[in-house]
Amino acid sequence: MESSSTGTGAGGARRRATRQKLYEAAVTLIAEQGFSATTVDEIAERAGVAKGTVYYNFASKTDLFEELLRHGVGLLTASLRAAAEETEARGGSRVEALDGMIRAGLVFIDRYPAFTQLYVAELWRTNRAWQSTLMVVRQEAVAVVETVLREGVERGELSSEIDVPLTAAAMVGMVLVAALDWQAFQSERSLDDVHSALSLLLRGRVSGSR
């Protein structure tokens, strides 16, 4: 996963590259065998760095995982926001923006399947040290969708009766679960095919009415 860590010059670039290696190693290992079973030694070995390098960049394994969640969901949020802004720039409707966000979400999940599996699994755990961070970053992603929904209601493109917070959460959940199901059980389908199916749901056409 591309790192968004700050830093300038060669030193900053090296640290970003190192953090990226650690993110990728951690997310793969934890998705494979769980957080508790994954050791710092294994993360360092998978990343191809010394164990001390992990602790130089992160205070602990928990800190690494918390930053991984923040980083990954931040990338997803940015991709959703970019899709909405691109639609707005070309004069598209808010429904088109939502459709673009669905595609952006699918593209993200297709690119980072291990992270998505990990993120979805962690959403339902309540005894983790990073639970509060997870809730914050989840809300940041959902808030991007909420904004577009509210704009759609204000412009008369969407019904004023919709429950914006719940609908936004449902849309994000739909994309996450549908994408994971696609990858696990319907991998022969293309991204375009899955996007088309979810687009029909968004546009309320599953009943056959137009």
JSON list of C-alpha atoms in Angstrom, two decimals:
[
{"chain": "A", "resi": 1, "resn": "MET", "atom": "CA", "xyz": [0.00, 0.00, 0.00]},
{"chain": "A", "resi": 2, "resn": "GLU", "atom": "CA", "xyz": [1.39, 3.42, -0.88]},
{"chain": "A", "resi": 3, "resn": "SER", "atom": "CA", "xyz": [2.51, 5.29, 2.20]},
{"chain": "A", "resi": 4, "resn": "SER", "atom": "CA", "xyz": [1.30, 8.81, 2.91]},
{"chain": "A", "resi": 5, "resn": "SER", "atom": "CA", "xyz": [3.87, 9.45, 5.65]},
{"chain": "A", "resi": 6, "resn": "THR", "atom": "CA", "xyz": [5.42, 12.88, 5.65]},
{"chain": "A", "resi": 7, "resn": "GLY", "atom": "CA", "xyz": [9.09, 13.62, 5.16]},
{"chain": "A", "resi": 8, "resn": "THR", "atom": "CA", "xyz": [11.33, 15.42, 2.75]},
{"chain": "A", "resi": 9, "resn": "GLY", "atom": "CA", "xyz": [14.56, 14.55, 1.00]},
{"chain": "A", "resi": 10, "resn": "ALA", "atom": "CA", "xyz": [16.25, 11.19, 0.71]},
{"chain": "A", "resi": 11, "resn": "GLY", "atom": "CA", "xyz": [15.70, 10.35, 4.38]},
{"chain": "A", "resi": 12, "resn": "GLY", "atom": "CA", "xyz": [11.99, 10.99, 4.14]},
{"chain": "A", "resi": 13, "resn": "ALA", "atom": "CA", "xyz": [11.73, 8.93, 0.95]},
{"chain": "A", "resi": 14, "resn": "ARG", "atom": "CA", "xyz": [13.58, 6.02, 2.58]},
{"chain": "A", "resi": 15, "resn": "ARG", "atom": "CA", "xyz": [11.32, 6.12, 5.61]},
{"chain": "A", "resi": 16, "resn": "ARG", "atom": "CA", "xyz": [8.20, 6.18, 3.43]},
{"chain": "A", "resi": 17, "resn": "ALA", "atom": "CA", "xyz": [9.53, 3.19, 1.48]},
{"chain": "A", "resi": 18, "resn": "THR", "atom": "CA", "xyz": [10.32, 1.31, 4.69]},
{"chain": "A", "resi": 19, "resn": "ARG", "atom": "CA", "xyz": [6.89, 2.02, 6.16]},
{"chain": "A", "resi": 20, "resn": "GLN", "atom": "CA", "xyz": [5.29, 0.83, 2.94]},
{"chain": "A", "resi": 21, "resn": "LYS", "atom": "CA", "xyz": [7.17, -2.48, 3.19]},
{"chain": "A", "resi": 22, "resn": "LEU", "atom": "CA", "xyz": [6.08, -2.85, 6.81]},
{"chain": "A", "resi": 23, "resn": "TYR", "atom": "CA", "xyz": [2.43, -2.06, 5.99]},
{"chain": "A", "resi": 24, "resn": "GLU", "atom": "CA", "xyz": [2.40, -4.62, 3.19]},
{"chain": "A", "resi": 25, "resn": "ALA", "atom": "CA", "xyz": [4.10, -7.29, 5.32]},
{"chain": "A", "resi": 26, "resn": "ALA", "atom": "CA", "xyz": [1.84, -6.68, 8.32]},
{"chain": "A", "resi": 27, "resn": "VAL", "atom": "CA", "xyz": [-1.42, -6.60, 6.43]},
{"chain": "A", "resi": 28, "resn": "THR", "atom": "CA", "xyz": [-0.63, -9.83, 4.58]},
{"chain": "A", "resi": 29, "resn": "LEU", "atom": "CA", "xyz": [0.53, -11.73, 7.66]},
{"chain": "A", "resi": 30, "resn": "ILE", "atom": "CA", "xyz": [-2.31, -10.53, 9.90]},
{"chain": "A", "resi": 31, "resn": "ALA", "atom": "CA", "xyz": [-4.89, -11.35, 7.23]},
{"chain": "A", "resi": 32, "resn": "GLU", "atom": "CA", "xyz": [-3.38, -14.83, 6.92]},
{"chain": "A", "resi": 33, "resn": "GLN", "atom": "CA", "xyz": [-2.96, -15.77, 10.58]},
{"chain": "A", "resi": 34, "resn": "GLY", "atom": "CA", "xyz": [-4.52, -13.10, 12.78]},
{"chain": "A", "resi": 35, "resn": "PHE", "atom": "CA", "xyz": [-3.08, -10.28, 14.86]},
{"chain": "A", "resi": 36, "resn": "SER", "atom": "CA", "xyz": [-2.19, -12.26, 17.98]},
{"chain": "A", "resi": 37, "resn": "ALA", "atom": "CA", "xyz": [-0.39, -14.99, 16.06]},
{"chain": "A", "resi": 38, "resn": "THR", "atom": "CA", "xyz": [1.70, -12.53, 14.04]},
{"chain": "A", "resi": 39, "resn": "THR", "atom": "CA", "xyz": [5.01, -11.51, 15.58]},
{"chain": "A", "resi": 40, "resn": "VAL", "atom": "CA", "xyz": [7.21, -8.48, 15.00]},
{"chain": "A", "resi": 41, "resn": "ASP", "atom": "CA", "xyz": [9.96, -10.88, 13.92]},
{"chain": "A", "resi": 42, "resn": "GLU", "atom": "CA", "xyz": [7.70, -12.26, 11.18]},
{"chain": "A", "resi": 43, "resn": "ILE", "atom": "CA", "xyz": [6.72, -8.78, 10.02]},
{"chain": "A", "resi": 44, "resn": "ALA", "atom": "CA", "xyz": [10.36, -7.74, 9.83]},
{"chain": "A", "resi": 45, "resn": "GLU", "atom": "CA", "xyz": [11.32, -10.92, 7.97]},
{"chain": "A", "resi": 46, "resn": "ARG", "atom": "CA", "xyz": [8.47, -10.57, 5.48]},
{"chain": "A", "resi": 47, "resn": "ALA", "atom": "CA", "xyz": [9.38, -6.92, 4.91]},
{"chain": "A", "resi": 48, "resn": "GLY", "atom": "CA", "xyz": [13.07, -7.76, 4.51]},
{"chain": "A", "resi": 49, "resn": "VAL", "atom": "CA", "xyz": [14.21, -5.44, 7.30]},
{"chain": "A", "resi": 50, "resn": "ALA", "atom": "CA", "xyz": [15.79, -5.80, 10.73]},
{"chain": "A", "resi": 51, "resn": "LYS", "atom": "CA", "xyz": [13.50, -6.18, 13.74]},
{"chain": "A", "resi": 52, "resn": "GLY", "atom": "CA", "xyz": [14.87, -2.92, 15.13]},
{"chain": "A", "resi": 53, "resn": "THR", "atom": "CA", "xyz": [13.61, -1.13, 12.01]},
{"chain": "A", "resi": 54, "resn": "VAL", "atom": "CA", "xyz": [10.04, -1.99, 12.97]},
{"chain": "A", "resi": 55, "resn": "TYR", "atom": "CA", "xyz": [10.48, -0.39, 16.39]},
{"chain": "A", "resi": 56, "resn": "TYR", "atom": "CA", "xyz": [12.26, 2.59, 14.87]},
{"chain": "A", "resi": 57, "resn": "ASN", "atom": "CA", "xyz": [9.16, 3.34, 12.80]},
{"chain": "A", "resi": 58, "resn": "PHE", "atom": "CA", "xyz": [6.47, 2.17, 15.23]},
{"chain": "A", "resi": 59, "resn": "ALA", "atom": "CA", "xyz": [6.39, 2.00, 19.03]},
{"chain": "A", "resi": 60, "resn": "SER", "atom": "CA", "xyz": [4.86, -1.49, 19.01]},
{"chain": "A", "resi": 61, "resn": "LYS", "atom": "CA", "xyz": [3.03, -4.05, 16.89]},
{"chain": "A", "resi": 62, "resn": "THR", "atom": "CA", "xyz": [-0.24, -2.52, 18.06]},
{"chain": "A", "resi": 63, "resn": "ASP", "atom": "CA", "xyz": [0.94, 0.93, 16.98]},
{"chain": "A", "resi": 64, "resn": "LEU", "atom": "CA", "xyz": [1.92, -0.47, 13.57]},
{"chain": "A", "resi": 65, "resn": "PHE", "atom": "CA", "xyz": [-1.51, -2.04, 13.14]},
{"chain": "A", "resi": 66, "resn": "GLU", "atom": "CA", "xyz": [-3.34, 1.08, 14.26]},
{"chain": "A", "resi": 67, "resn": "GLU", "atom": "CA", "xyz": [-1.36, 3.17, 11.77]},
{"chain": "A", "resi": 68, "resn": "LEU", "atom": "CA", "xyz": [-2.00, 0.56, 9.09]},
{"chain": "A", "resi": 69, "resn": "LEU", "atom": "CA", "xyz": [-5.76, 0.89, 9.60]},
{"chain": "A", "resi": 70, "resn": "ARG", "atom": "CA", "xyz": [-5.54, 4.67, 9.57]},
{"chain": "A", "resi": 71, "resn": "HIS", "atom": "CA", "xyz": [-3.39, 4.64, 6.44]},
{"chain": "A", "resi": 72, "resn": "GLY", "atom": "CA", "xyz": [-5.48, 2.12, 4.49]},
{"chain": "A", "resi": 73, "resn": "VAL", "atom": "CA", "xyz": [-8.87, 3.64, 5.24]},
{"chain": "A", "resi": 74, "resn": "GLY", "atom": "CA", "xyz": [-7.35, 7.04, 4.49]},
{"chain": "A", "resi": 75, "resn": "LEU", "atom": "CA", "xyz": [-6.47, 5.84, 1.00]},
{"chain": "A", "resi": 76, "resn": "LEU", "atom": "CA", "xyz": [-10.01, 4.51, 0.52]},
{"chain": "A", "resi": 77, "resn": "THR", "atom": "CA", "xyz": [-11.52, 7.79, 1.73]},
{"chain": "A", "resi": 78, "resn": "ALA", "atom": "CA", "xyz": [-9.29, 9.77, -0.63]},
{"chain": "A", "resi": 79, "resn": "SER", "atom": "CA", "xyz": [-10.32, 7.62, -3.58]},
{"chain": "A", "resi": 80, "resn": "LEU", "atom": "CA", "xyz": [-14.03, 8.09, -2.78]},
{"chain": "A", "resi": 81, "resn": "ARG", "atom": "CA", "xyz": [-13.58, 11.84, -2.44]},
{"chain": "A", "resi": 82, "resn": "ALA", "atom": "CA", "xyz": [-11.63, 12.04, -5.71]},
{"chain": "A", "resi": 83, "resn": "ALA", "atom": "CA", "xyz": [-14.40, 10.19, -7.56]},
{"chain": "A", "resi": 84, "resn": "ALA", "atom": "CA", "xyz": [-17.03, 12.61, -6.24]},
{"chain": "A", "resi": 85, "resn": "GLU", "atom": "CA", "xyz": [-14.91, 15.64, -7.11]},
{"chain": "A", "resi": 86, "resn": "GLU", "atom": "CA", "xyz": [-14.21, 14.37, -10.62]},
{"chain": "A", "resi": 87, "resn": "THR", "atom": "CA", "xyz": [-17.94, 13.93, -11.25]},
{"chain": "A", "resi": 88, "resn": "GLU", "atom": "CA", "xyz": [-18.65, 17.41, -9.90]},
{"chain": "A", "resi": 89, "resn": "ALA", "atom": "CA", "xyz": [-15.92, 18.91, -12.12]},
{"chain": "A", "resi": 90, "resn": "ARG", "atom": "CA", "xyz": [-17.51, 17.54, -15.28]},
{"chain": "A", "resi": 91, "resn": "GLY", "atom": "CA", "xyz": [-20.99, 18.62, -14.24]},
{"chain": "A", "resi": 92, "resn": "GLY", "atom": "CA", "xyz": [-22.32, 15.18, -13.37]},
{"chain": "A", "resi": 93, "resn": "SER", "atom": "CA", "xyz": [-25.24, 14.51, -11.04]},
{"chain": "A", "resi": 94, "resn": "ARG", "atom": "CA", "xyz": [-24.90, 13.39, -7.45]},
{"chain": "A", "resi": 95, "resn": "VAL", "atom": "CA", "xyz": [-26.24, 9.97, -8.44]},
{"chain": "A", "resi": 96, "resn": "GLU", "atom": "CA", "xyz": [-23.42, 9.76, -10.98]},
{"chain": "A", "resi": 97, "resn": "ALA", "atom": "CA", "xyz": [-21.02, 10.77, -8.22]},
{"chain": "A", "resi": 98, "resn": "LEU", "atom": "CA", "xyz": [-22.30, 7.96, -6.01]},
{"chain": "A", "resi": 99, "resn": "ASP", "atom": "CA", "xyz": [-21.91, 5.55, -8.91]},
{"chain": "A", "resi": 100, "resn": "GLY", "atom": "CA", "xyz": [-18.35, 6.77, -9.42]},
{"chain": "A", "resi": 101, "resn": "MET", "atom": "CA", "xyz": [-17.66, 6.23, -5.73]},
{"chain": "A", "resi": 102, "resn": "ILE", "atom": "CA", "xyz": [-18.92, 2.66, -5.96]},
{"chain": "A", "resi": 103, "resn": "ARG", "atom": "CA", "xyz": [-16.46, 2.01, -8.77]},
{"chain": "A", "resi": 104, "resn": "ALA", "atom": "CA", "xyz": [-13.65, 3.73, -6.86]},
{"chain": "A", "resi": 105, "resn": "GLY", "atom": "CA", "xyz": [-14.37, 1.51, -3.87]},
{"chain": "A", "resi": 106, "resn": "LEU", "atom": "CA", "xyz": [-14.28, -1.63, -6.02]},
{"chain": "A", "resi": 107, "resn": "VAL", "atom": "CA", "xyz": [-11.00, -0.56, -7.60]},
{"chain": "A", "resi": 108, "resn": "PHE", "atom": "CA", "xyz": [-9.49, 0.03, -4.16]},
{"chain": "A", "resi": 109, "resn": "ILE", "atom": "CA", "xyz": [-10.66, -3.33, -2.82]},
{"chain": "A", "resi": 110, "resn": "ASP", "atom": "CA", "xyz": [-9.45, -5.13, -5.94]},
{"chain": "A", "resi": 111, "resn": "ARG", "atom": "CA", "xyz": [-6.04, -3.53, -5.41]},
{"chain": "A", "resi": 112, "resn": "TYR", "atom": "CA", "xyz": [-5.86, -4.13, -1.65]},
{"chain": "A", "resi": 113, "resn": "PRO", "atom": "CA", "xyz": [-7.86, -7.32, -0.94]},
{"chain": "A", "resi": 114, "resn": "ALA", "atom": "CA", "xyz": [-5.86, -8.38, 2.14]},
{"chain": "A", "resi": 115, "resn": "PHE", "atom": "CA", "xyz": [-6.32, -5.00, 3.78]},
{"chain": "A", "resi": 116, "resn": "THR", "atom": "CA", "xyz": [-10.05, -5.01, 3.03]},
{"chain": "A", "resi": 117, "resn": "GLN", "atom": "CA", "xyz": [-10.49, -8.48, 4.55]},
{"chain": "A", "resi": 118, "resn": "LEU", "atom": "CA", "xyz": [-8.63, -7.33, 7.64]},
{"chain": "A", "resi": 119, "resn": "TYR", "atom": "CA", "xyz": [-10.58, -4.07, 7.93]},
{"chain": "A", "resi": 120, "resn": "VAL", "atom": "CA", "xyz": [-13.98, -5.77, 7.62]},
{"chain": "A", "resi": 121, "resn": "ALA", "atom": "CA", "xyz": [-13.01, -8.42, 10.20]},
{"chain": "A", "resi": 122, "resn": "GLU", "atom": "CA", "xyz": [-11.81, -5.80, 12.68]},
{"chain": "A", "resi": 123, "resn": "LEU", "atom": "CA", "xyz": [-15.00, -3.73, 12.38]},
{"chain": "A", "resi": 124, "resn": "TRP", "atom": "CA", "xyz": [-16.88, -6.37, 14.38]},
{"chain": "A", "resi": 125, "resn": "ARG", "atom": "CA", "xyz": [-14.34, -6.76, 17.20]},
{"chain": "A", "resi": 126, "resn": "THR", "atom": "CA", "xyz": [-14.92, -4.67, 20.33]},
{"chain": "A", "resi": 127, "resn": "ASN", "atom": "CA", "xyz": [-11.93, -5.63, 22.50]},
{"chain": "A", "resi": 128, "resn": "ARG", "atom": "CA", "xyz": [-9.14, -4.12, 20.42]},
{"chain": "A", "resi": 129, "resn": "ALA", "atom": "CA", "xyz": [-6.86, -1.28, 21.50]},
{"chain": "A", "resi": 130, "resn": "TRP", "atom": "CA", "xyz": [-7.41, 0.44, 18.16]},
{"chain": "A", "resi": 131, "resn": "GLN", "atom": "CA", "xyz": [-11.23, 0.30, 18.23]},
{"chain": "A", "resi": 132, "resn": "SER", "atom": "CA", "xyz": [-11.61, 4.06, 18.71]},
{"chain": "A", "resi": 133, "resn": "THR", "atom": "CA", "xyz": [-9.23, 4.78, 15.83]},
{"chain": "A", "resi": 134, "resn": "LEU", "atom": "CA", "xyz": [-11.10, 2.32, 13.64]},
{"chain": "A", "resi": 135, "resn": "MET", "atom": "CA", "xyz": [-14.40, 4.03, 14.37]},
{"chain": "A", "resi": 136, "resn": "VAL", "atom": "CA", "xyz": [-12.94, 7.44, 13.54]},
{"chain": "A", "resi": 137, "resn": "VAL", "atom": "CA", "xyz": [-11.48, 6.39, 10.18]},
{"chain": "A", "resi": 138, "resn": "ARG", "atom": "CA", "xyz": [-14.64, 4.45, 9.31]},
{"chain": "A", "resi": 139, "resn": "GLN", "atom": "CA", "xyz": [-16.72, 7.56, 9.91]},
{"chain": "A", "resi": 140, "resn": "GLU", "atom": "CA", "xyz": [-14.38, 9.60, 7.73]},
{"chain": "A", "resi": 141, "resn": "ALA", "atom": "CA", "xyz": [-15.06, 7.27, 4.80]},
{"chain": "A", "resi": 142, "resn": "VAL", "atom": "CA", "xyz": [-18.81, 7.18, 5.44]},
{"chain": "A", "resi": 143, "resn": "ALA", "atom": "CA", "xyz": [-18.90, 10.99, 5.80]},
{"chain": "A", "resi": 144, "resn": "VAL", "atom": "CA", "xyz": [-17.71, 11.42, 2.21]},
{"chain": "A", "resi": 145, "resn": "VAL", "atom": "CA", "xyz": [-20.74, 9.44, 1.03]},
{"chain": "A", "resi": 146, "resn": "GLU", "atom": "CA", "xyz": [-23.03, 11.31, 3.43]},
{"chain": "A", "resi": 147, "resn": "THR", "atom": "CA", "xyz": [-21.94, 14.63, 1.90]},
{"chain": "A", "resi": 148, "resn": "VAL", "atom": "CA", "xyz": [-22.85, 13.52, -1.61]},
{"chain": "A", "resi": 149, "resn": "LEU", "atom": "CA", "xyz": [-26.19, 12.11, -0.45]},
{"chain": "A", "resi": 150, "resn": "ARG", "atom": "CA", "xyz": [-27.09, 15.38, 1.28]},
{"chain": "A", "resi": 151, "resn": "GLU", "atom": "CA", "xyz": [-26.16, 17.34, -1.83]},
{"chain": "A", "resi": 152, "resn": "GLY", "atom": "CA", "xyz": [-28.39, 15.01, -3.86]},
{"chain": "A", "resi": 153, "resn": "VAL", "atom": "CA", "xyz": [-31.31, 15.67, -1.51]},
{"chain": "A", "resi": 154, "resn": "GLU", "atom": "CA", "xyz": [-30.70, 19.44, -1.59]},
{"chain": "A", "resi": 155, "resn": "ARG", "atom": "CA", "xyz": [-30.66, 19.43, -5.40]},
{"chain": "A", "resi": 156, "resn": "GLY", "atom": "CA", "xyz": [-33.82, 17.34, -5.63]},
{"chain": "A", "resi": 157, "resn": "GLU", "atom": "CA", "xyz": [-32.04, 14.40, -7.23]},
{"chain": "A", "resi": 158, "resn": "LEU", "atom": "CA", "xyz": [-32.72, 12.15, -4.25]},
{"chain": "A", "resi": 159, "resn": "SER", "atom": "CA", "xyz": [-35.74, 11.71, -2.00]},
{"chain": "A", "resi": 160, "resn": "SER", "atom": "CA", "xyz": [-35.83, 13.91, 1.07]},
{"chain": "A", "resi": 161, "resn": "GLU", "atom": "CA", "xyz": [-37.11, 10.88, 2.99]},
{"chain": "A", "resi": 162, "resn": "ILE", "atom": "CA", "xyz": [-33.85, 8.96, 2.88]},
{"chain": "A", "resi": 163, "resn": "ASP", "atom": "CA", "xyz": [-31.95, 8.43, 6.10]},
{"chain": "A", "resi": 164, "resn": "VAL", "atom": "CA", "xyz": [-28.60, 9.89, 5.05]},
{"chain": "A", "resi": 165, "resn": "PRO", "atom": "CA", "xyz": [-26.30, 8.41, 7.76]},
{"chain": "A", "resi": 166, "resn": "LEU", "atom": "CA", "xyz": [-27.79, 4.93, 7.48]},
{"chain": "A", "resi": 167, "resn": "THR", "atom": "CA", "xyz": [-27.88, 5.02, 3.67]},
{"chain": "A", "resi": 168, "resn": "ALA", "atom": "CA", "xyz": [-24.24, 6.13, 3.52]},
{"chain": "A", "resi": 169, "resn": "ALA", "atom": "CA", "xyz": [-23.17, 3.33, 5.87]},
{"chain": "A", "resi": 170, "resn": "ALA", "atom": "CA", "xyz": [-25.24, 0.84, 3.86]},
{"chain": "A", "resi": 171, "resn": "MET", "atom": "CA", "xyz": [-23.58, 1.92, 0.61]},
{"chain": "A", "resi": 172, "resn": "VAL", "atom": "CA", "xyz": [-20.08, 1.54, 2.02]},
{"chain": "A", "resi": 173, "resn": "GLY", "atom": "CA", "xyz": [-21.01, -1.81, 3.52]},
{"chain": "A", "resi": 174, "resn": "MET", "atom": "CA", "xyz": [-22.57, -2.97, 0.25]},
{"chain": "A", "resi": 175, "resn": "VAL", "atom": "CA", "xyz": [-19.41, -2.25, -1.69]},
{"chain": "A", "resi": 176, "resn": "LEU", "atom": "CA", "xyz": [-17.14, -3.88, 0.91]},
{"chain": "A", "resi": 177, "resn": "VAL", "atom": "CA", "xyz": [-19.16, -7.07, 1.25]},
{"chain": "A", "resi": 178, "resn": "ALA", "atom": "CA", "xyz": [-20.01, -7.39, -2.44]},
{"chain": "A", "resi": 179, "resn": "ALA", "atom": "CA", "xyz": [-16.37, -6.94, -3.41]},
{"chain": "A", "resi": 180, "resn": "LEU", "atom": "CA", "xyz": [-15.15, -9.53, -0.93]},
{"chain": "A", "resi": 181, "resn": "ASP", "atom": "CA", "xyz": [-17.83, -11.97, -2.11]},
{"chain": "A", "resi": 182, "resn": "TRP", "atom": "CA", "xyz": [-16.77, -11.29, -5.71]},
{"chain": "A", "resi": 183, "resn": "GLN", "atom": "CA", "xyz": [-13.13, -12.05, -4.96]},
{"chain": "A", "resi": 184, "resn": "ALA", "atom": "CA", "xyz": [-13.81, -15.13, -2.85]},
{"chain": "A", "resi": 185, "resn": "PHE", "atom": "CA", "xyz": [-16.66, -16.79, -4.75]},
{"chain": "A", "resi": 186, "resn": "GLN", "atom": "CA", "xyz": [-17.13, -15.08, -8.13]},
{"chain": "A", "resi": 187, "resn": "SER", "atom": "CA", "xyz": [-13.57, -14.25, -9.15]},
{"chain": "A", "resi": 188, "resn": "GLU", "atom": "CA", "xyz": [-14.31, -15.03, -12.79]},
{"chain": "A", "resi": 189, "resn": "ARG", "atom": "CA", "xyz": [-16.40, -11.86, -13.01]},
{"chain": "A", "resi": 190, "resn": "SER", "atom": "CA", "xyz": [-14.79, -8.63, -14.13]},
{"chain": "A", "resi": 191, "resn": "LEU", "atom": "CA", "xyz": [-14.71, -5.41, -12.12]},
{"chain": "A", "resi": 192, "resn": "ASP", "atom": "CA", "xyz": [-16.93, -3.82, -14.78]},
{"chain": "A", "resi": 193, "resn": "ASP", "atom": "CA", "xyz": [-19.47, -6.62, -14.33]},
{"chain": "A", "resi": 194, "resn": "VAL", "atom": "CA", "xyz": [-19.61, -6.20, -10.55]},
{"chain": "A", "resi": 195, "resn": "HIS", "atom": "CA", "xyz": [-19.81, -2.42, -10.86]},
{"chain": "A", "resi": 196, "resn": "SER", "atom": "CA", "xyz": [-22.70, -2.74, -13.32]},
{"chain": "A", "resi": 197, "resn": "ALA", "atom": "CA", "xyz": [-24.65, -4.94, -10.88]},
{"chain": "A", "resi": 198, "resn": "LEU", "atom": "CA", "xyz": [-24.15, -2.52, -7.98]},
{"chain": "A", "resi": 199, "resn": "SER", "atom": "CA", "xyz": [-24.98, 0.42, -10.22]},
{"chain": "A", "resi": 200, "resn": "LEU", "atom": "CA", "xyz": [-28.40, -1.12, -10.89]},
{"chain": "A", "resi": 201, "resn": "LEU", "atom": "CA", "xyz": [-28.98, -1.34, -7.15]},
{"chain": "A", "resi": 202, "resn": "LEU", "atom": "CA", "xyz": [-27.98, 2.29, -6.70]},
{"chain": "A", "resi": 203, "resn": "ARG", "atom": "CA", "xyz": [-30.35, 3.44, -9.43]},
{"chain": "A", "resi": 204, "resn": "GLY", "atom": "CA", "xyz": [-33.24, 1.41, -8.00]},
{"chain": "A", "resi": 205, "resn": "ARG", "atom": "CA", "xyz": [-33.70, -0.77, -11.02]},
{"chain": "A", "resi": 206, "resn": "VAL", "atom": "CA", "xyz": [-33.64, -4.23, -9.46]},
{"chain": "A", "resi": 207, "resn": "SER", "atom": "CA", "xyz": [-37.43, -4.29, -9.31]},
{"chain": "A", "resi": 208, "resn": "GLY", "atom": "CA", "xyz": [-37.72, -3.98, -13.07]},
{"chain": "A", "resi": 209, "resn": "SER", "atom": "CA", "xyz": [-39.28, -0.51, -12.91]},
{"chain": "A", "resi": 210, "resn": "ARG", "atom": "CA", "xyz": [-37.60, 2.45, -14.64]}
]
